[in-house]
Amino acid sequence: MKDLRRYLALKYIQYLVLSSSNAVSTLLGLLGSVYTMILLQSAKVSSKSTAVLISSLAQADILVFLSLVSDVVWGSSGAGVSPAASALARILLMANAHVSCVLLSCVAFEAYLITFLPSESRPLRTVRNARLISRVIWTLVAAECALFLMDDHLRASGASAPSRGTLGLLFQLSSAAAALLRSLSYILGVLLRIINVYIYYKIFFSMSPR
């Protein structure tokens, strides 16, 4: 449907074109996600793997809403935003961005399969597989966020964290893993942008009249 294509275009601009989020793109993204979730409940939208991925993409904006709510609640309390609350809001926004970028890449890859390998890829493009992929993405991002929250907590605790023994080794390993993930996030983001541009470049020119 045209509305779903417009929504995908909005999300691609929001997460894979813009260098950073802003108030306008965030608001438009939230409104688009609400409309898309309502639209996907309609009987006019067939239950296909692409619809499952788009539904999971729209649901990811719930994290943005929770982040905004937490900022409003802590800001209206008059006590100021605590470091823990600020870290949680930042992690929620990061989780939304990571889930959305990977899901958008999955939609692009599925479009590539539909265009160039329609019959060969049909057994793979099932609703069951799309739901499984969505669950795996959410699980991996949740584990990433838990690791970042643990690392933030350890950094905040500072000298009170044990430096020897098993706990000290676990703290050092978690800190090293968090640092590695942070360094890889930028590289993976750039790779996803390149891959998406290449996929839609191939699709566009394959559909252009020769």
PDB file of C-alpha atoms in Angstrom:
ATOM      1  CA  MET A   1       0.000   0.000   0.000  1.00  0.00           C
ATOM      2  CA  LYS A   2       1.073   3.561  -0.702  1.00  0.00           C
ATOM      3  CA  ASP A   3       0.713   4.584   2.948  1.00  0.00           C
ATOM      4  CA  LEU A   4       3.096   1.852   4.079  1.00  0.00           C
ATOM      5  CA  ARG A   5       5.614   2.850   1.418  1.00  0.00           C
ATOM      6  CA  ARG A   6       5.420   6.469   2.577  1.00  0.00           C
ATOM      7  CA  TYR A   7       5.942   5.314   6.159  1.00  0.00           C
ATOM      8  CA  LEU A   8       9.018   3.318   5.170  1.00  0.00           C
ATOM      9  CA  ALA A   9      10.385   6.313   3.266  1.00  0.00           C
ATOM     10  CA  LEU A  10       9.872   8.475   6.379  1.00  0.00           C
ATOM     11  CA  LYS A  11      11.683   5.937   8.543  1.00  0.00           C
ATOM     12  CA  TYR A  12      14.573   5.611   6.099  1.00  0.00           C
ATOM     13  CA  ILE A  13      15.025   9.381   6.179  1.00  0.00           C
ATOM     14  CA  GLN A  14      14.741   9.452   9.977  1.00  0.00           C
ATOM     15  CA  TYR A  15      17.233   6.686  10.747  1.00  0.00           C
ATOM     16  CA  LEU A  16      19.412   6.101   7.690  1.00  0.00           C
ATOM     17  CA  VAL A  17      19.648   9.553   6.072  1.00  0.00           C
ATOM     18  CA  LEU A  18      19.618  12.116   8.867  1.00  0.00           C
ATOM     19  CA  SER A  19      22.825  12.247  10.890  1.00  0.00           C
ATOM     20  CA  SER A  20      20.915  12.731  14.152  1.00  0.00           C
ATOM     21  CA  SER A  21      17.324  12.833  15.306  1.00  0.00           C
ATOM     22  CA  ASN A  22      15.478  16.113  15.823  1.00  0.00           C
ATOM     23  CA  ALA A  23      12.120  17.137  17.230  1.00  0.00           C
ATOM     24  CA  VAL A  24      10.384  17.327  13.842  1.00  0.00           C
ATOM     25  CA  SER A  25      11.539  13.919  12.586  1.00  0.00           C
ATOM     26  CA  THR A  26      10.783  12.319  15.980  1.00  0.00           C
ATOM     27  CA  LEU A  27       7.250  13.730  16.054  1.00  0.00           C
ATOM     28  CA  LEU A  28       6.557  12.714  12.455  1.00  0.00           C
ATOM     29  CA  GLY A  29       7.970   9.264  13.164  1.00  0.00           C
ATOM     30  CA  LEU A  30       5.736   8.807  16.201  1.00  0.00           C
ATOM     31  CA  LEU A  31       2.621   9.943  14.330  1.00  0.00           C
ATOM     32  CA  GLY A  32       3.511   7.712  11.393  1.00  0.00           C
ATOM     33  CA  SER A  33       4.009   4.710  13.673  1.00  0.00           C
ATOM     34  CA  VAL A  34       0.654   5.220  15.381  1.00  0.00           C
ATOM     35  CA  TYR A  35      -1.101   5.482  12.023  1.00  0.00           C
ATOM     36  CA  THR A  36       0.753   2.439  10.694  1.00  0.00           C
ATOM     37  CA  MET A  37      -0.151   0.274  13.703  1.00  0.00           C
ATOM     38  CA  ILE A  38      -3.806   1.209  13.194  1.00  0.00           C
ATOM     39  CA  LEU A  39      -3.535   0.577   9.456  1.00  0.00           C
ATOM     40  CA  LEU A  40      -1.986  -2.861   9.936  1.00  0.00           C
ATOM     41  CA  GLN A  41      -5.024  -3.933  11.948  1.00  0.00           C
ATOM     42  CA  SER A  42      -7.192  -3.373   8.881  1.00  0.00           C
ATOM     43  CA  ALA A  43      -8.430  -6.346   6.926  1.00  0.00           C
ATOM     44  CA  LYS A  44      -7.249  -4.616   3.750  1.00  0.00           C
ATOM     45  CA  VAL A  45      -3.619  -5.292   4.715  1.00  0.00           C
ATOM     46  CA  SER A  46      -2.665  -8.891   4.025  1.00  0.00           C
ATOM     47  CA  SER A  47      -0.648 -10.797   6.598  1.00  0.00           C
ATOM     48  CA  LYS A  48       2.736 -11.109   4.935  1.00  0.00           C
ATOM     49  CA  SER A  49       6.307 -11.137   6.149  1.00  0.00           C
ATOM     50  CA  THR A  50       6.836  -7.507   5.123  1.00  0.00           C
ATOM     51  CA  ALA A  51       3.800  -6.445   7.157  1.00  0.00           C
ATOM     52  CA  VAL A  52       5.232  -8.258  10.199  1.00  0.00           C
ATOM     53  CA  LEU A  53       8.546  -6.430   9.870  1.00  0.00           C
ATOM     54  CA  ILE A  54       6.818  -3.073   9.405  1.00  0.00           C
ATOM     55  CA  SER A  55       4.622  -3.756  12.439  1.00  0.00           C
ATOM     56  CA  SER A  56       7.692  -4.455  14.569  1.00  0.00           C
ATOM     57  CA  LEU A  57       9.280  -1.277  13.194  1.00  0.00           C
ATOM     58  CA  ALA A  58       6.256   0.778  14.244  1.00  0.00           C
ATOM     59  CA  GLN A  59       6.219  -0.830  17.694  1.00  0.00           C
ATOM     60  CA  ALA A  60       9.839   0.228  18.205  1.00  0.00           C
ATOM     61  CA  ASP A  61       8.671   3.833  18.536  1.00  0.00           C
ATOM     62  CA  ILE A  62       7.054   2.864  21.840  1.00  0.00           C
ATOM     63  CA  LEU A  63      10.586   3.162  23.219  1.00  0.00           C
ATOM     64  CA  VAL A  64      10.747   6.772  22.022  1.00  0.00           C
ATOM     65  CA  PHE A  65       7.415   7.489  23.706  1.00  0.00           C
ATOM     66  CA  LEU A  66       8.653   5.943  26.974  1.00  0.00           C
ATOM     67  CA  SER A  67      11.804   8.047  26.792  1.00  0.00           C
ATOM     68  CA  LEU A  68       9.800  11.241  26.282  1.00  0.00           C
ATOM     69  CA  VAL A  69       7.452  10.320  29.141  1.00  0.00           C
ATOM     70  CA  SER A  70      10.374   9.697  31.486  1.00  0.00           C
ATOM     71  CA  ASP A  71      11.858  13.102  30.604  1.00  0.00           C
ATOM     72  CA  VAL A  72       8.521  14.822  31.280  1.00  0.00           C
ATOM     73  CA  VAL A  73       7.959  12.985  34.576  1.00  0.00           C
ATOM     74  CA  TRP A  74      11.432  13.647  35.923  1.00  0.00           C
ATOM     75  CA  GLY A  75      11.447  17.220  34.624  1.00  0.00           C
ATOM     76  CA  SER A  76       8.089  18.061  36.227  1.00  0.00           C
ATOM     77  CA  SER A  77       9.128  16.589  39.588  1.00  0.00           C
ATOM     78  CA  GLY A  78      11.344  19.617  40.259  1.00  0.00           C
ATOM     79  CA  ALA A  79      14.160  17.472  41.598  1.00  0.00           C
ATOM     80  CA  GLY A  80      16.053  17.415  38.331  1.00  0.00           C
ATOM     81  CA  VAL A  81      16.863  14.474  36.151  1.00  0.00           C
ATOM     82  CA  SER A  82      19.019  11.912  37.926  1.00  0.00           C
ATOM     83  CA  PRO A  83      21.977  10.325  36.095  1.00  0.00           C
ATOM     84  CA  ALA A  84      20.196   6.952  36.165  1.00  0.00           C
ATOM     85  CA  ALA A  85      17.033   8.393  34.599  1.00  0.00           C
ATOM     86  CA  SER A  86      19.066  10.234  31.971  1.00  0.00           C
ATOM     87  CA  ALA A  87      20.978   7.053  31.144  1.00  0.00           C
ATOM     88  CA  LEU A  88      17.723   5.067  30.851  1.00  0.00           C
ATOM     89  CA  ALA A  89      16.180   7.634  28.492  1.00  0.00           C
ATOM     90  CA  ARG A  90      19.331   7.604  26.353  1.00  0.00           C
ATOM     91  CA  ILE A  91      19.372   3.803  26.249  1.00  0.00           C
ATOM     92  CA  LEU A  92      15.717   3.703  25.169  1.00  0.00           C
ATOM     93  CA  LEU A  93      16.410   6.060  22.276  1.00  0.00           C
ATOM     94  CA  MET A  94      19.464   4.052  21.295  1.00  0.00           C
ATOM     95  CA  ALA A  95      17.472   0.797  21.376  1.00  0.00           C
ATOM     96  CA  ASN A  96      14.812   2.343  19.164  1.00  0.00           C
ATOM     97  CA  ALA A  97      17.405   3.526  16.644  1.00  0.00           C
ATOM     98  CA  HIS A  98      19.213   0.183  16.512  1.00  0.00           C
ATOM     99  CA  VAL A  99      16.042  -1.911  16.206  1.00  0.00           C
ATOM    100  CA  SER A 100      14.665   0.428  13.545  1.00  0.00           C
ATOM    101  CA  CYS A 101      17.863   0.457  11.461  1.00  0.00           C
ATOM    102  CA  VAL A 102      18.144  -3.337  11.425  1.00  0.00           C
ATOM    103  CA  LEU A 103      14.445  -3.834  10.652  1.00  0.00           C
ATOM    104  CA  LEU A 104      14.639  -1.302   7.813  1.00  0.00           C
ATOM    105  CA  SER A 105      17.573  -3.244   6.413  1.00  0.00           C
ATOM    106  CA  CYS A 106      15.547  -6.467   6.667  1.00  0.00           C
ATOM    107  CA  VAL A 107      12.711  -4.832   4.721  1.00  0.00           C
ATOM    108  CA  ALA A 108      15.200  -3.669   2.083  1.00  0.00           C
ATOM    109  CA  PHE A 109      16.734  -7.140   1.810  1.00  0.00           C
ATOM    110  CA  GLU A 110      13.284  -8.680   1.443  1.00  0.00           C
ATOM    111  CA  ALA A 111      12.491  -6.194  -1.324  1.00  0.00           C
ATOM    112  CA  TYR A 112      15.699  -7.291  -3.027  1.00  0.00           C
ATOM    113  CA  LEU A 113      14.647 -10.952  -2.816  1.00  0.00           C
ATOM    114  CA  ILE A 114      11.171 -10.174  -4.136  1.00  0.00           C
ATOM    115  CA  THR A 115      12.645  -8.269  -7.081  1.00  0.00           C
ATOM    116  CA  PHE A 116      15.462 -10.586  -8.125  1.00  0.00           C
ATOM    117  CA  LEU A 117      14.650 -13.993  -6.562  1.00  0.00           C
ATOM    118  CA  PRO A 118      10.869 -14.091  -6.179  1.00  0.00           C
ATOM    119  CA  SER A 119      10.263 -17.829  -6.549  1.00  0.00           C
ATOM    120  CA  GLU A 120      13.544 -19.021  -5.015  1.00  0.00           C
ATOM    121  CA  SER A 121      13.102 -16.907  -1.872  1.00  0.00           C
ATOM    122  CA  ARG A 122       9.404 -17.606  -1.332  1.00  0.00           C
ATOM    123  CA  PRO A 123      10.041 -20.392   1.245  1.00  0.00           C
ATOM    124  CA  LEU A 124      12.143 -17.949   3.259  1.00  0.00           C
ATOM    125  CA  ARG A 125       9.734 -15.018   3.079  1.00  0.00           C
ATOM    126  CA  THR A 126       7.181 -16.377   5.523  1.00  0.00           C
ATOM    127  CA  VAL A 127       5.327 -14.763   8.390  1.00  0.00           C
ATOM    128  CA  ARG A 128       6.897 -17.240  10.803  1.00  0.00           C
ATOM    129  CA  ASN A 129      10.429 -16.341   9.725  1.00  0.00           C
ATOM    130  CA  ALA A 130       9.651 -12.624   9.890  1.00  0.00           C
ATOM    131  CA  ARG A 131       8.381 -12.979  13.456  1.00  0.00           C
ATOM    132  CA  LEU A 132      11.457 -14.999  14.375  1.00  0.00           C
ATOM    133  CA  ILE A 133      13.771 -12.376  12.886  1.00  0.00           C
ATOM    134  CA  SER A 134      11.954  -9.618  14.778  1.00  0.00           C
ATOM    135  CA  ARG A 135      12.267 -11.508  18.078  1.00  0.00           C
ATOM    136  CA  VAL A 136      15.978 -12.141  17.505  1.00  0.00           C
ATOM    137  CA  ILE A 137      16.592  -8.453  16.744  1.00  0.00           C
ATOM    138  CA  TRP A 138      14.715  -7.313  19.840  1.00  0.00           C
ATOM    139  CA  THR A 139      16.534  -9.862  22.018  1.00  0.00           C
ATOM    140  CA  LEU A 140      19.979  -8.842  20.771  1.00  0.00           C
ATOM    141  CA  VAL A 141      19.257  -5.134  21.228  1.00  0.00           C
ATOM    142  CA  ALA A 142      17.840  -5.794  24.713  1.00  0.00           C
ATOM    143  CA  ALA A 143      21.053  -7.624  25.642  1.00  0.00           C
ATOM    144  CA  GLU A 144      23.070  -4.714  24.229  1.00  0.00           C
ATOM    145  CA  CYS A 145      21.087  -2.219  26.315  1.00  0.00           C
ATOM    146  CA  ALA A 146      21.473  -4.313  29.467  1.00  0.00           C
ATOM    147  CA  LEU A 147      25.237  -4.367  28.915  1.00  0.00           C
ATOM    148  CA  PHE A 148      25.363  -0.600  28.422  1.00  0.00           C
ATOM    149  CA  LEU A 149      23.255   0.011  31.540  1.00  0.00           C
ATOM    150  CA  MET A 150      25.568  -2.229  33.556  1.00  0.00           C
ATOM    151  CA  ASP A 151      28.614  -0.402  32.232  1.00  0.00           C
ATOM    152  CA  ASP A 152      27.052   2.992  33.053  1.00  0.00           C
ATOM    153  CA  HIS A 153      26.299   1.771  36.562  1.00  0.00           C
ATOM    154  CA  LEU A 154      29.886   0.588  37.026  1.00  0.00           C
ATOM    155  CA  ARG A 155      31.263   3.889  35.771  1.00  0.00           C
ATOM    156  CA  ALA A 156      28.984   5.777  38.167  1.00  0.00           C
ATOM    157  CA  SER A 157      30.013   3.590  41.116  1.00  0.00           C
ATOM    158  CA  GLY A 158      33.682   4.293  40.350  1.00  0.00           C
ATOM    159  CA  ALA A 159      36.019   3.186  43.085  1.00  0.00           C
ATOM    160  CA  SER A 160      33.326   1.189  44.907  1.00  0.00           C
ATOM    161  CA  ALA A 161      33.427  -1.461  42.162  1.00  0.00           C
ATOM    162  CA  PRO A 162      35.616  -4.454  43.054  1.00  0.00           C
ATOM    163  CA  SER A 163      38.919  -4.601  41.206  1.00  0.00           C
ATOM    164  CA  ARG A 164      39.960  -8.130  42.143  1.00  0.00           C
ATOM    165  CA  GLY A 165      38.434 -11.564  42.190  1.00  0.00           C
ATOM    166  CA  THR A 166      35.661 -12.994  40.060  1.00  0.00           C
ATOM    167  CA  LEU A 167      33.444  -9.924  40.318  1.00  0.00           C
ATOM    168  CA  GLY A 168      36.319  -7.689  39.333  1.00  0.00           C
ATOM    169  CA  LEU A 169      36.988  -9.838  36.262  1.00  0.00           C
ATOM    170  CA  LEU A 170      33.305  -9.752  35.291  1.00  0.00           C
ATOM    171  CA  PHE A 171      33.229  -5.985  35.628  1.00  0.00           C
ATOM    172  CA  GLN A 172      36.326  -5.636  33.447  1.00  0.00           C
ATOM    173  CA  LEU A 173      34.883  -7.983  30.818  1.00  0.00           C
ATOM    174  CA  SER A 174      31.539  -6.154  30.716  1.00  0.00           C
ATOM    175  CA  SER A 175      33.313  -2.808  30.430  1.00  0.00           C
ATOM    176  CA  ALA A 176      35.489  -4.088  27.584  1.00  0.00           C
ATOM    177  CA  ALA A 177      32.461  -5.594  25.801  1.00  0.00           C
ATOM    178  CA  ALA A 178      30.521  -2.327  26.134  1.00  0.00           C
ATOM    179  CA  ALA A 179      33.445  -0.353  24.750  1.00  0.00           C
ATOM    180  CA  LEU A 180      33.730  -2.765  21.816  1.00  0.00           C
ATOM    181  CA  LEU A 181      30.010  -2.492  21.052  1.00  0.00           C
ATOM    182  CA  ARG A 182      30.151   1.293  21.161  1.00  0.00           C
ATOM    183  CA  SER A 183      33.045   1.321  18.712  1.00  0.00           C
ATOM    184  CA  LEU A 184      31.251  -1.122  16.403  1.00  0.00           C
ATOM    185  CA  SER A 185      27.927   0.753  16.458  1.00  0.00           C
ATOM    186  CA  TYR A 186      29.188   3.541  14.208  1.00  0.00           C
ATOM    187  CA  ILE A 187      30.812   1.121  11.762  1.00  0.00           C
ATOM    188  CA  LEU A 188      27.697  -1.051  11.582  1.00  0.00           C
ATOM    189  CA  GLY A 189      25.542   2.030  11.064  1.00  0.00           C
ATOM    190  CA  VAL A 190      27.664   3.124   8.114  1.00  0.00           C
ATOM    191  CA  LEU A 191      27.576  -0.400   6.635  1.00  0.00           C
ATOM    192  CA  LEU A 192      23.784  -0.555   6.915  1.00  0.00           C
ATOM    193  CA  ARG A 193      23.484   2.773   5.093  1.00  0.00           C
ATOM    194  CA  ILE A 194      25.755   1.558   2.289  1.00  0.00           C
ATOM    195  CA  ILE A 195      23.898  -1.753   1.979  1.00  0.00           C
ATOM    196  CA  ASN A 196      20.489  -0.066   1.868  1.00  0.00           C
ATOM    197  CA  VAL A 197      21.616   2.432  -0.757  1.00  0.00           C
ATOM    198  CA  TYR A 198      23.051  -0.397  -2.874  1.00  0.00           C
ATOM    199  CA  ILE A 199      19.890  -2.505  -2.590  1.00  0.00           C
ATOM    200  CA  TYR A 200      17.531   0.266  -3.624  1.00  0.00           C
ATOM    201  CA  TYR A 201      19.944   1.389  -6.335  1.00  0.00           C
ATOM    202  CA  LYS A 202      19.781  -2.119  -7.814  1.00  0.00           C
ATOM    203  CA  ILE A 203      15.993  -2.288  -7.462  1.00  0.00           C
ATOM    204  CA  PHE A 204      15.462   1.142  -8.994  1.00  0.00           C
ATOM    205  CA  PHE A 205      17.553   0.464 -12.068  1.00  0.00           C
ATOM    206  CA  SER A 206      16.130  -3.024 -12.508  1.00  0.00           C
ATOM    207  CA  MET A 207      12.632  -1.521 -12.702  1.00  0.00           C
ATOM    208  CA  SER A 208      13.627   1.440 -14.882  1.00  0.00           C
ATOM    209  CA  PRO A 209      12.714   1.147 -18.553  1.00  0.00           C
ATOM    210  CA  ARG A 210      15.655   0.081 -20.678  1.00  0.00           C
TER     211      ARG A 210
END
